[in-house]
């Protein structure tokens, strides 16, 4: 069984920083990529950042220069360092892992999400 779990959300003031973590665990043969998405109060889900097994990264324009995605392969954890947080960054942040449980397979696994609240 595969599990993806996020942590690190919380309340932060505008201009502050948070670091989120996403760990994939279970019977995983290969981690192809891990992505961060966010869902606002209106239910809209948007891409935030991604990192591949080779270390290639991609970011939404709205977070470029403020957010950094990284990974620790040993623990199968992806991190999202968020700096200079703005009101519009407030959302539930969800992690999506593209994982293979055996050779030749690849599926998407979502975590439950972690709330980020930006407020003074």
PDB file of C-alpha atoms in Angstrom:
ATOM      1  CA  UNK A   1       0.000   0.000   0.000  1.00  0.00           C
ATOM      2  CA  UNK A   2       1.246   3.462  -0.921  1.00  0.00           C
ATOM      3  CA  UNK A   3       0.711   6.575   1.148  1.00  0.00           C
ATOM      4  CA  UNK A   4       1.481  10.222   0.461  1.00  0.00           C
ATOM      5  CA  UNK A   5       1.407  12.539   3.458  1.00  0.00           C
ATOM      6  CA  UNK A   6       1.961  16.284   3.760  1.00  0.00           C
ATOM      7  CA  UNK A   7       3.065  18.248   6.803  1.00  0.00           C
ATOM      8  CA  UNK A   8       4.268  21.692   7.745  1.00  0.00           C
ATOM      9  CA  UNK A   9       1.272  23.898   7.136  1.00  0.00           C
ATOM     10  CA  UNK A  10       0.126  26.546   9.556  1.00  0.00           C
ATOM     11  CA  UNK A  11      -0.542  30.210  10.161  1.00  0.00           C
ATOM     12  CA  UNK A  12       1.997  32.744   8.944  1.00  0.00           C
ATOM     13  CA  UNK A  13       2.019  36.503   8.571  1.00  0.00           C
ATOM     14  CA  UNK A  14       2.329  38.130   5.154  1.00  0.00           C
ATOM     15  CA  UNK A  15       5.982  38.163   4.169  1.00  0.00           C
ATOM     16  CA  UNK A  16       6.723  35.146   6.319  1.00  0.00           C
ATOM     17  CA  UNK A  17       8.005  31.691   5.434  1.00  0.00           C
ATOM     18  CA  UNK A  18       6.926  28.088   5.789  1.00  0.00           C
ATOM     19  CA  UNK A  19       8.398  24.782   4.702  1.00  0.00           C
ATOM     20  CA  UNK A  20       6.099  21.977   3.682  1.00  0.00           C
ATOM     21  CA  UNK A  21       7.103  18.342   3.460  1.00  0.00           C
ATOM     22  CA  UNK A  22       5.592  15.506   1.473  1.00  0.00           C
ATOM     23  CA  UNK A  23       6.628  11.919   2.131  1.00  0.00           C
ATOM     24  CA  UNK A  24       5.714   8.961  -0.015  1.00  0.00           C
ATOM     25  CA  UNK A  25       5.847   5.627   1.763  1.00  0.00           C
ATOM     26  CA  UNK A  26       4.888   2.020   1.250  1.00  0.00           C
ATOM     27  CA  UNK A  27       5.611  -0.457  -1.475  1.00  0.00           C
ATOM     28  CA  UNK A  28       7.219   1.952  -3.957  1.00  0.00           C
ATOM     29  CA  UNK A  29       9.453   0.707  -6.731  1.00  0.00           C
ATOM     30  CA  UNK A  30      10.221   4.106  -8.264  1.00  0.00           C
ATOM     31  CA  UNK A  31       9.299   7.745  -7.688  1.00  0.00           C
ATOM     32  CA  UNK A  32       9.014   9.498 -11.030  1.00  0.00           C
ATOM     33  CA  UNK A  33       8.053  12.918  -9.744  1.00  0.00           C
ATOM     34  CA  UNK A  34       6.455  14.755  -6.879  1.00  0.00           C
ATOM     35  CA  UNK A  35       4.284  17.801  -7.289  1.00  0.00           C
ATOM     36  CA  UNK A  36       2.722  20.431  -5.105  1.00  0.00           C
ATOM     37  CA  UNK A  37      -0.727  21.766  -5.915  1.00  0.00           C
ATOM     38  CA  UNK A  38      -2.954  24.095  -3.966  1.00  0.00           C
ATOM     39  CA  UNK A  39      -6.702  24.385  -3.632  1.00  0.00           C
ATOM     40  CA  UNK A  40      -8.354  27.644  -2.615  1.00  0.00           C
ATOM     41  CA  UNK A  41     -11.640  28.198  -0.796  1.00  0.00           C
ATOM     42  CA  UNK A  42     -13.493  28.234  -4.100  1.00  0.00           C
ATOM     43  CA  UNK A  43     -12.273  24.718  -4.780  1.00  0.00           C
ATOM     44  CA  UNK A  44      -9.961  25.686  -7.610  1.00  0.00           C
ATOM     45  CA  UNK A  45      -6.851  23.511  -7.717  1.00  0.00           C
ATOM     46  CA  UNK A  46      -3.702  24.946  -9.270  1.00  0.00           C
ATOM     47  CA  UNK A  47      -0.245  23.602  -9.950  1.00  0.00           C
ATOM     48  CA  UNK A  48       2.492  25.060  -7.748  1.00  0.00           C
ATOM     49  CA  UNK A  49       5.754  23.190  -8.325  1.00  0.00           C
ATOM     50  CA  UNK A  50       7.197  19.837  -9.324  1.00  0.00           C
ATOM     51  CA  UNK A  51      10.424  17.902  -9.139  1.00  0.00           C
ATOM     52  CA  UNK A  52      11.389  14.805 -11.097  1.00  0.00           C
ATOM     53  CA  UNK A  53      13.526  11.870 -10.074  1.00  0.00           C
ATOM     54  CA  UNK A  54      16.316  13.489 -12.086  1.00  0.00           C
ATOM     55  CA  UNK A  55      16.008  16.718 -10.136  1.00  0.00           C
ATOM     56  CA  UNK A  56      14.332  18.846 -12.805  1.00  0.00           C
ATOM     57  CA  UNK A  57      11.992  21.439 -11.347  1.00  0.00           C
ATOM     58  CA  UNK A  58       9.093  23.502 -12.602  1.00  0.00           C
ATOM     59  CA  UNK A  59       7.105  26.314 -11.000  1.00  0.00           C
ATOM     60  CA  UNK A  60       3.927  28.221 -11.506  1.00  0.00           C
ATOM     61  CA  UNK A  61       4.619  31.803 -12.543  1.00  0.00           C
ATOM     62  CA  UNK A  62       2.893  33.078  -9.427  1.00  0.00           C
ATOM     63  CA  UNK A  63       5.474  31.472  -7.117  1.00  0.00           C
ATOM     64  CA  UNK A  64       8.693  31.769  -9.122  1.00  0.00           C
ATOM     65  CA  UNK A  65      11.410  33.421  -7.103  1.00  0.00           C
ATOM     66  CA  UNK A  66       9.559  32.865  -3.821  1.00  0.00           C
ATOM     67  CA  UNK A  67       9.054  29.090  -3.590  1.00  0.00           C
ATOM     68  CA  UNK A  68      11.672  26.377  -3.924  1.00  0.00           C
ATOM     69  CA  UNK A  69      11.007  22.673  -4.322  1.00  0.00           C
ATOM     70  CA  UNK A  70      13.624  20.142  -3.313  1.00  0.00           C
ATOM     71  CA  UNK A  71      13.802  16.471  -2.456  1.00  0.00           C
ATOM     72  CA  UNK A  72      15.503  13.905  -0.313  1.00  0.00           C
ATOM     73  CA  UNK A  73      15.616  10.677  -2.283  1.00  0.00           C
ATOM     74  CA  UNK A  74      16.655   8.590   0.696  1.00  0.00           C
ATOM     75  CA  UNK A  75      13.462   9.384   2.574  1.00  0.00           C
ATOM     76  CA  UNK A  76      11.315   9.861  -0.551  1.00  0.00           C
ATOM     77  CA  UNK A  77      10.383  13.317   0.678  1.00  0.00           C
ATOM     78  CA  UNK A  78       9.766  16.481  -1.299  1.00  0.00           C
ATOM     79  CA  UNK A  79       9.961  19.874   0.367  1.00  0.00           C
ATOM     80  CA  UNK A  80       8.407  23.172  -0.587  1.00  0.00           C
ATOM     81  CA  UNK A  81      10.160  26.182   0.903  1.00  0.00           C
ATOM     82  CA  UNK A  82       7.790  29.123   0.704  1.00  0.00           C
ATOM     83  CA  UNK A  83       9.135  32.616   1.288  1.00  0.00           C
ATOM     84  CA  UNK A  84       7.539  36.053   1.140  1.00  0.00           C
ATOM     85  CA  UNK A  85       4.101  34.545   1.531  1.00  0.00           C
ATOM     86  CA  UNK A  86       1.154  36.579   0.317  1.00  0.00           C
ATOM     87  CA  UNK A  87      -2.546  36.527   1.062  1.00  0.00           C
ATOM     88  CA  UNK A  88      -3.171  34.867  -2.284  1.00  0.00           C
ATOM     89  CA  UNK A  89      -0.947  31.933  -1.302  1.00  0.00           C
ATOM     90  CA  UNK A  90      -3.469  30.903   1.336  1.00  0.00           C
ATOM     91  CA  UNK A  91      -4.819  27.482   0.385  1.00  0.00           C
ATOM     92  CA  UNK A  92      -4.764  23.802   1.136  1.00  0.00           C
ATOM     93  CA  UNK A  93      -1.500  22.488  -0.276  1.00  0.00           C
ATOM     94  CA  UNK A  94      -1.655  18.995  -1.698  1.00  0.00           C
ATOM     95  CA  UNK A  95       1.117  16.701  -2.751  1.00  0.00           C
ATOM     96  CA  UNK A  96       0.871  14.435  -5.756  1.00  0.00           C
ATOM     97  CA  UNK A  97       3.354  11.657  -6.254  1.00  0.00           C
ATOM     98  CA  UNK A  98       3.755   9.913  -9.586  1.00  0.00           C
ATOM     99  CA  UNK A  99       4.864   6.552  -8.320  1.00  0.00           C
ATOM    100  CA  UNK A 100       5.441   3.091  -9.655  1.00  0.00           C
ATOM    101  CA  UNK A 101       4.808   0.100  -7.431  1.00  0.00           C
ATOM    102  CA  UNK A 102       6.525  -2.297  -9.842  1.00  0.00           C
ATOM    103  CA  UNK A 103       8.574  -1.986 -13.040  1.00  0.00           C
ATOM    104  CA  UNK A 104       6.628  -0.425 -15.903  1.00  0.00           C
ATOM    105  CA  UNK A 105       3.862   1.030 -13.755  1.00  0.00           C
ATOM    106  CA  UNK A 106       3.078   4.646 -12.932  1.00  0.00           C
ATOM    107  CA  UNK A 107       0.131   6.094 -11.045  1.00  0.00           C
ATOM    108  CA  UNK A 108      -0.709   9.325  -9.269  1.00  0.00           C
ATOM    109  CA  UNK A 109      -1.178   9.290  -5.519  1.00  0.00           C
ATOM    110  CA  UNK A 110      -2.563  12.291  -3.661  1.00  0.00           C
ATOM    111  CA  UNK A 111      -2.091  13.268  -0.054  1.00  0.00           C
ATOM    112  CA  UNK A 112      -4.806  14.717   2.163  1.00  0.00           C
ATOM    113  CA  UNK A 113      -3.376  18.226   2.103  1.00  0.00           C
ATOM    114  CA  UNK A 114      -2.074  20.714   4.638  1.00  0.00           C
ATOM    115  CA  UNK A 115      -3.600  24.125   5.299  1.00  0.00           C
ATOM    116  CA  UNK A 116      -1.528  27.269   4.822  1.00  0.00           C
ATOM    117  CA  UNK A 117      -3.119  30.400   6.251  1.00  0.00           C
ATOM    118  CA  UNK A 118      -1.596  33.807   5.578  1.00  0.00           C
ATOM    119  CA  UNK A 119      -2.920  36.453   7.895  1.00  0.00           C
ATOM    120  CA  UNK A 120      -1.726  39.321  10.030  1.00  0.00           C
TER     121      UNK A 120
END
